[in-house]
Coordinates of C-alpha atoms and ligand atoms in Angstrom, one line a residue:
M1 CA 29.7 -65.0 -77.6
A2 CA 31.1 -67.9 -79.7
R3 CA 29.0 -70.9 -80.4
K4 CA 30.8 -74.0 -79.6
P5 CA 30.3 -77.6 -80.6
A6 CA 28.9 -79.3 -77.5
R7 CA 29.2 -82.7 -79.1
Q8 CA 30.5 -83.5 -82.5
D9 CA 27.2 -82.7 -84.3
V10 CA 25.6 -80.0 -82.2
E11 CA 26.4 -76.3 -81.9
I12 CA 25.0 -74.5 -79.0
D13 CA 25.0 -71.0 -77.5
V14 CA 27.2 -71.5 -74.4
V15 CA 26.0 -68.6 -72.4
D16 CA 22.4 -69.6 -72.9
W17 CA 23.2 -73.2 -72.0
L18 CA 24.9 -72.0 -68.8
R19 CA 22.0 -69.8 -68.0
R20 CA 19.5 -72.7 -68.2
L21 CA 21.8 -75.1 -66.4
P22 CA 20.2 -75.5 -63.0
K23 CA 22.6 -73.8 -60.6
V24 CA 22.9 -73.4 -56.8
E25 CA 24.7 -70.4 -55.3
L26 CA 26.4 -71.1 -51.9
H27 CA 28.4 -67.9 -51.2
L28 CA 26.4 -64.7 -51.5
H29 CA 26.0 -61.8 -49.0
L30 CA 22.5 -60.4 -48.9
E31 CA 23.9 -56.9 -48.3
G32 CA 26.2 -57.3 -51.2
T33 CA 23.4 -58.0 -53.7
I34 CA 22.1 -54.4 -54.1
Q35 CA 22.0 -53.4 -57.7
P36 CA 22.4 -49.8 -58.7
E37 CA 18.7 -49.6 -59.6
T38 CA 17.7 -50.9 -56.1
L39 CA 20.2 -48.4 -54.6
L40 CA 18.4 -45.6 -56.4
E41 CA 15.1 -46.8 -54.9
L42 CA 16.6 -46.9 -51.4
S43 CA 18.0 -43.4 -52.0
R44 CA 14.6 -42.0 -53.0
R45 CA 13.3 -43.5 -49.8
H46 CA 15.9 -42.0 -47.5
D47 CA 18.1 -39.3 -49.0
A48 CA 16.9 -35.7 -48.7
E49 CA 18.6 -35.3 -52.1
P50 CA 18.3 -38.6 -53.9
L51 CA 21.3 -40.0 -55.8
T52 CA 21.3 -39.5 -59.6
P53 CA 21.7 -42.7 -61.7
E54 CA 25.3 -41.6 -62.5
A55 CA 26.1 -41.0 -58.8
A56 CA 24.7 -44.4 -57.8
K57 CA 26.8 -46.2 -60.4
K58 CA 29.9 -44.3 -59.2
L59 CA 29.5 -45.8 -55.7
Y60 CA 30.4 -49.2 -57.2
V61 CA 33.7 -48.0 -58.6
Y62 CA 36.8 -48.4 -56.5
E63 CA 40.5 -49.1 -56.8
N64 CA 41.5 -51.6 -54.1
F65 CA 40.3 -53.6 -51.1
L66 CA 39.9 -50.5 -48.9
G67 CA 37.9 -48.8 -51.7
F68 CA 35.8 -51.9 -51.9
M69 CA 35.0 -51.6 -48.2
D70 CA 34.1 -47.9 -48.6
S71 CA 31.8 -48.8 -51.5
F72 CA 30.2 -51.6 -49.6
K73 CA 29.6 -49.2 -46.6
A74 CA 28.2 -46.4 -48.8
V75 CA 25.7 -48.8 -50.4
S76 CA 24.7 -50.6 -47.2
A77 CA 24.4 -47.2 -45.4
R78 CA 21.2 -46.7 -47.4
L79 CA 19.7 -49.9 -45.9
K80 CA 17.8 -48.3 -43.1
G81 CA 14.6 -50.0 -41.9
P82 CA 13.3 -53.6 -42.2
D83 CA 11.3 -52.7 -45.3
D84 CA 14.5 -52.0 -47.1
Y85 CA 15.7 -55.5 -46.3
E86 CA 12.4 -56.9 -47.6
L87 CA 13.0 -55.0 -50.9
I88 CA 16.6 -56.2 -51.4
T89 CA 15.7 -59.8 -50.6
Y90 CA 12.9 -59.8 -53.1
N91 CA 15.1 -58.2 -55.8
M92 CA 17.9 -60.6 -55.0
I93 CA 15.7 -63.6 -55.7
R94 CA 14.4 -62.0 -58.9
D95 CA 18.0 -61.5 -60.1
L96 CA 19.0 -65.1 -59.1
A97 CA 16.1 -66.6 -60.9
A98 CA 16.9 -64.7 -64.1
Q99 CA 20.4 -66.4 -64.1
G100 CA 18.9 -69.9 -63.7
V101 CA 19.7 -70.2 -60.0
V102 CA 17.3 -72.7 -58.5
H103 CA 18.5 -72.5 -54.9
A104 CA 20.8 -70.1 -52.9
E105 CA 22.3 -70.1 -49.4
V106 CA 22.8 -66.5 -48.5
Y107 CA 24.8 -64.9 -45.7
I108 CA 23.1 -62.3 -43.6
S109 CA 25.3 -60.2 -41.4
F110 CA 23.6 -59.6 -38.1
G111 CA 26.7 -57.6 -37.2
I112 CA 25.7 -54.8 -39.6
I113 CA 22.3 -54.6 -37.9
Y114 CA 23.6 -54.8 -34.3
Y115 CA 26.6 -52.4 -34.7
W116 CA 25.9 -50.1 -37.6
K117 CA 22.2 -49.7 -36.8
N118 CA 22.3 -50.4 -33.1
A119 CA 19.0 -52.3 -33.6
E120 CA 17.5 -55.7 -32.7
V121 CA 17.6 -58.2 -35.5
E122 CA 14.0 -59.6 -35.1
P123 CA 12.1 -57.0 -37.2
Y124 CA 14.8 -57.3 -39.9
T125 CA 14.6 -61.0 -40.0
E126 CA 10.8 -60.9 -40.2
A127 CA 11.1 -58.5 -43.1
I128 CA 13.8 -60.5 -44.9
E129 CA 11.5 -63.6 -44.5
R130 CA 8.6 -61.6 -46.0
G131 CA 10.8 -60.8 -49.0
R132 CA 11.9 -64.5 -49.3
V133 CA 8.4 -65.9 -49.2
R134 CA 7.2 -63.4 -51.8
G135 CA 10.3 -63.9 -54.0
E136 CA 10.1 -67.7 -53.8
K137 CA 6.5 -67.6 -54.8
D138 CA 7.0 -65.2 -57.7
F139 CA 10.3 -66.6 -59.1
G140 CA 10.6 -70.1 -57.8
T141 CA 14.2 -69.9 -56.5
T142 CA 14.5 -71.2 -52.9
V143 CA 16.7 -69.5 -50.3
Y144 CA 18.3 -70.7 -47.1
W145 CA 20.0 -68.2 -44.7
L146 CA 23.5 -68.5 -43.1
I147 CA 24.0 -66.0 -40.2
D148 CA 27.4 -64.5 -40.4
A149 CA 29.5 -63.2 -37.5
V150 CA 32.5 -60.8 -37.9
R151 CA 35.8 -62.4 -36.9
H152 CA 37.4 -59.2 -35.6
F153 CA 34.5 -58.4 -33.3
G154 CA 35.6 -61.4 -31.2
A155 CA 34.4 -64.7 -29.8
E156 CA 31.8 -63.3 -27.4
E157 CA 30.0 -61.3 -30.2
A158 CA 30.1 -64.3 -32.4
A159 CA 28.6 -66.5 -29.7
K160 CA 25.8 -63.9 -29.3
V161 CA 25.1 -63.9 -33.0
F162 CA 25.0 -67.7 -33.2
R163 CA 22.7 -68.0 -30.2
K164 CA 20.4 -65.5 -31.9
A165 CA 20.5 -67.6 -35.1
A166 CA 19.6 -70.8 -33.1
E167 CA 16.7 -69.0 -31.4
L168 CA 15.4 -67.6 -34.7
R169 CA 15.8 -70.9 -36.4
A170 CA 13.0 -72.2 -34.3
V171 CA 10.7 -69.6 -35.9
Y172 CA 12.2 -69.5 -39.4
P173 CA 13.5 -72.9 -40.5
S174 CA 15.1 -71.3 -43.5
I175 CA 17.9 -70.2 -41.2
V176 CA 20.1 -73.3 -41.6
G177 CA 23.6 -72.3 -40.6
I178 CA 26.3 -69.9 -39.4
G179 CA 29.6 -68.6 -40.6
I180 CA 32.5 -66.2 -39.8
G181 CA 33.7 -63.5 -42.1
G182 CA 35.8 -60.3 -41.7
D183 CA 39.4 -60.0 -40.9
E184 CA 41.1 -63.4 -40.7
A185 CA 44.3 -61.8 -39.3
R186 CA 42.5 -60.3 -36.3
G187 CA 40.2 -63.3 -35.6
G188 CA 41.8 -66.7 -36.0
A189 CA 39.2 -69.5 -36.2
D190 CA 40.5 -71.1 -33.0
L191 CA 38.8 -68.3 -31.1
F192 CA 35.4 -69.6 -32.2
R193 CA 35.8 -73.3 -31.4
E194 CA 33.3 -73.2 -28.5
S195 CA 30.7 -71.2 -30.3
Y196 CA 30.9 -73.5 -33.3
A197 CA 30.4 -76.5 -31.1
E198 CA 27.4 -74.7 -29.5
A199 CA 25.9 -73.8 -32.9
K200 CA 26.3 -77.4 -34.1
A201 CA 24.6 -78.7 -31.0
A202 CA 21.7 -76.3 -31.7
G203 CA 21.3 -78.0 -35.1
L204 CA 23.0 -75.3 -37.2
R205 CA 25.3 -76.1 -40.1
L206 CA 28.8 -74.7 -40.0
T207 CA 30.7 -72.6 -42.7
A208 CA 33.7 -70.3 -42.5
H209 CA 35.4 -67.8 -44.7
A210 CA 39.0 -68.8 -44.6
G211 CA 42.2 -68.6 -46.7
E212 CA 41.0 -65.4 -48.5
T213 CA 43.5 -63.0 -47.1
M214 CA 45.6 -65.3 -44.9
G215 CA 47.6 -68.4 -45.5
P216 CA 46.7 -72.1 -45.3
E217 CA 46.9 -72.2 -41.5
S218 CA 43.6 -70.2 -41.5
I219 CA 41.9 -73.0 -43.5
W220 CA 43.4 -75.7 -41.2
A221 CA 41.9 -73.8 -38.3
A222 CA 38.5 -73.5 -40.0
I223 CA 38.2 -77.2 -40.7
N224 CA 39.6 -78.0 -37.2
I225 CA 36.7 -76.2 -35.5
G226 CA 34.3 -78.1 -37.7
A227 CA 33.5 -75.9 -40.7
E228 CA 31.7 -78.1 -43.2
R229 CA 32.3 -75.7 -46.1
V230 CA 35.1 -73.2 -46.6
G231 CA 34.6 -69.9 -48.3
H232 CA 37.4 -68.8 -50.7
A233 CA 40.2 -71.3 -49.6
L234 CA 42.4 -69.4 -52.0
S235 CA 45.6 -70.1 -50.1
A236 CA 45.1 -73.9 -49.9
Q237 CA 47.1 -74.0 -53.1
H238 CA 50.3 -73.3 -51.1
D239 CA 50.0 -76.4 -48.8
V240 CA 50.2 -79.8 -50.4
E241 CA 49.2 -81.6 -47.3
L242 CA 46.1 -79.4 -46.9
L243 CA 45.2 -80.1 -50.5
E244 CA 45.4 -83.8 -49.9
V245 CA 43.1 -83.6 -46.8
L246 CA 40.6 -81.3 -48.6
A247 CA 40.5 -83.8 -51.5
Q248 CA 40.3 -86.9 -49.4
K249 CA 37.5 -85.5 -47.2
Q250 CA 35.8 -83.8 -50.1
V251 CA 35.4 -80.6 -48.1
P252 CA 33.3 -78.3 -50.3
L253 CA 35.1 -75.0 -51.2
E254 CA 33.0 -72.0 -52.0
L255 CA 35.2 -70.3 -54.6
N256 CA 34.7 -66.7 -55.8
V257 CA 37.0 -66.0 -58.7
T258 CA 36.0 -62.4 -59.7
S259 CA 35.8 -61.4 -56.0
N260 CA 39.4 -62.6 -55.4
I261 CA 40.6 -60.5 -58.4
R262 CA 38.6 -57.4 -57.6
T263 CA 39.7 -57.4 -53.9
G264 CA 43.3 -58.0 -54.9
C265 CA 43.5 -61.2 -52.9
C266 CA 44.5 -62.9 -56.1
K267 CA 46.8 -61.0 -58.5
S268 CA 45.4 -62.1 -61.8
L269 CA 43.1 -64.7 -63.4
D270 CA 46.3 -66.6 -64.5
D271 CA 47.1 -67.0 -60.8
H272 CA 43.7 -68.3 -59.7
P273 CA 43.8 -71.9 -58.7
V274 CA 40.2 -72.9 -59.7
K275 CA 41.4 -75.3 -62.5
Q276 CA 44.2 -76.6 -60.4
Y277 CA 41.8 -77.4 -57.5
F278 CA 39.4 -79.1 -59.9
E279 CA 42.1 -81.2 -61.4
S280 CA 43.4 -82.2 -58.0
G281 CA 40.0 -83.6 -57.2
L282 CA 38.8 -81.0 -54.8
M283 CA 35.1 -80.5 -54.2
I284 CA 34.9 -77.0 -55.7
T285 CA 31.8 -74.8 -56.2
I286 CA 31.5 -71.6 -58.2
N287 CA 29.9 -68.5 -56.4
S288 CA 29.6 -64.8 -56.7
D289 CA 30.1 -63.3 -53.2
D290 CA 29.0 -59.6 -53.6
P291 CA 28.0 -59.6 -57.3
P292 CA 27.1 -56.0 -58.2
M293 CA 30.1 -54.8 -56.1
F294 CA 32.3 -56.9 -58.4
G295 CA 30.5 -56.3 -61.6
S296 CA 29.6 -59.9 -61.9
N297 CA 26.9 -62.5 -61.0
L298 CA 26.7 -66.3 -60.8
L299 CA 26.0 -66.8 -64.4
E300 CA 28.9 -64.5 -65.4
E301 CA 31.1 -66.5 -63.0
Y302 CA 30.1 -69.7 -64.8
V303 CA 30.8 -68.1 -68.2
L304 CA 34.2 -66.8 -67.0
V305 CA 35.3 -70.1 -65.6
Q306 CA 34.2 -72.0 -68.7
E307 CA 35.9 -69.6 -71.1
R308 CA 38.9 -68.5 -69.3
F309 CA 39.9 -71.8 -67.6
E310 CA 38.7 -74.0 -70.5
F311 CA 36.3 -76.2 -68.5
S312 CA 34.2 -78.4 -70.9
L313 CA 30.5 -78.2 -70.7
E314 CA 30.4 -81.6 -69.0
Q315 CA 32.8 -80.2 -66.4
M316 CA 30.5 -77.2 -65.9
R317 CA 27.7 -79.6 -65.3
E318 CA 29.9 -81.4 -62.7
L319 CA 30.4 -78.0 -61.0
A320 CA 26.7 -77.4 -60.9
A321 CA 26.2 -80.8 -59.4
N322 CA 28.9 -80.1 -56.8
S323 CA 27.0 -77.1 -55.6
V324 CA 23.8 -79.2 -55.2
E325 CA 25.7 -81.8 -53.2
A326 CA 27.5 -79.2 -51.0
S327 CA 24.2 -77.4 -50.2
F328 CA 22.4 -77.9 -46.9
L329 CA 19.2 -79.0 -48.7
P330 CA 17.4 -82.2 -47.5
P331 CA 18.4 -85.4 -49.4
E332 CA 15.2 -85.6 -51.4
R333 CA 15.5 -82.1 -52.8
K334 CA 19.2 -82.7 -53.6
L335 CA 18.3 -85.9 -55.5
E336 CA 15.6 -84.0 -57.5
L337 CA 18.1 -81.2 -58.4
L338 CA 20.9 -83.6 -59.2
R339 CA 18.6 -85.4 -61.5
R340 CA 17.7 -82.1 -63.2
V341 CA 21.4 -81.3 -63.6
E342 CA 22.2 -84.8 -65.0
Q343 CA 19.2 -84.8 -67.4
Y344 CA 19.8 -81.2 -68.6
G345 CA 20.4 -81.5 -72.4
W346 CA 21.9 -79.5 -75.2
Ligands
LIG1 ZN1 32.1 -63.7 -48.7

């Protein structure tokens, strides 16, 4: 990695500087954080014939979006009982801390537990919380949970997931919000207007994946049902009026550059609008989505954005501050983190 002059007189190691820059991750899926080494451990727990290290690594290799879905399923299929969730939560926090992530807001898909495991979510949530408490204590990175419903399972299922989130929030205050993911084409955001209103009334914060695989209309729909943050928002670039509204209202966008390339939602890095969004005054944040599935992590996303799109280090600091501001942390913690980001030196 090249050393670059940060100011006229100082040369610094950029990767190391970005690693130590206090960062917040806002778009990360718990089930998408399983590293090959953790997969091996899960396989030893559950497979009659455990995977070899080579076979485990192979599961992360795929060609296209469908291949990605198969990979994701093959890895999550080895998540069986609550203890497995405790393990991946703890390991996730360890990995985040190693990248200089001070706080993360992480999606948990209750759908995977309800439908793939046909189980109740309570014991899983309890185990995830055990992993979080241990991880926070050992590594210092704090975590909030966002409970994610699957768009194409329909409005009724989403309402069920969000009510469960509201119920569990009373027990676990680290559950702060909800979101929708899955197939945008088969589950327009309009369908979820009522459940979003209900979740909001229950004190939950609102996010939505939108404009990843569908056009700008999907992002309009997400903000029209009250989404406070938009995940991906890749197609906003095709709608000038939408860009103006997003800039004017400073709607935080959870961008995931490598994810968009690896899933084929964006053809190439040259086509990615991250720099265009930044220069248009949008409130963008950098995130990693399903990092081991995409061969990336948050630190590598920061490195990629800085190098490839020629963001200055001051601009990288601004991106880190954006993520603090766009988080659902209480004002006093935000202020403390913003101060740390501002005072972070060379
Ligand atoms: Zn996502």
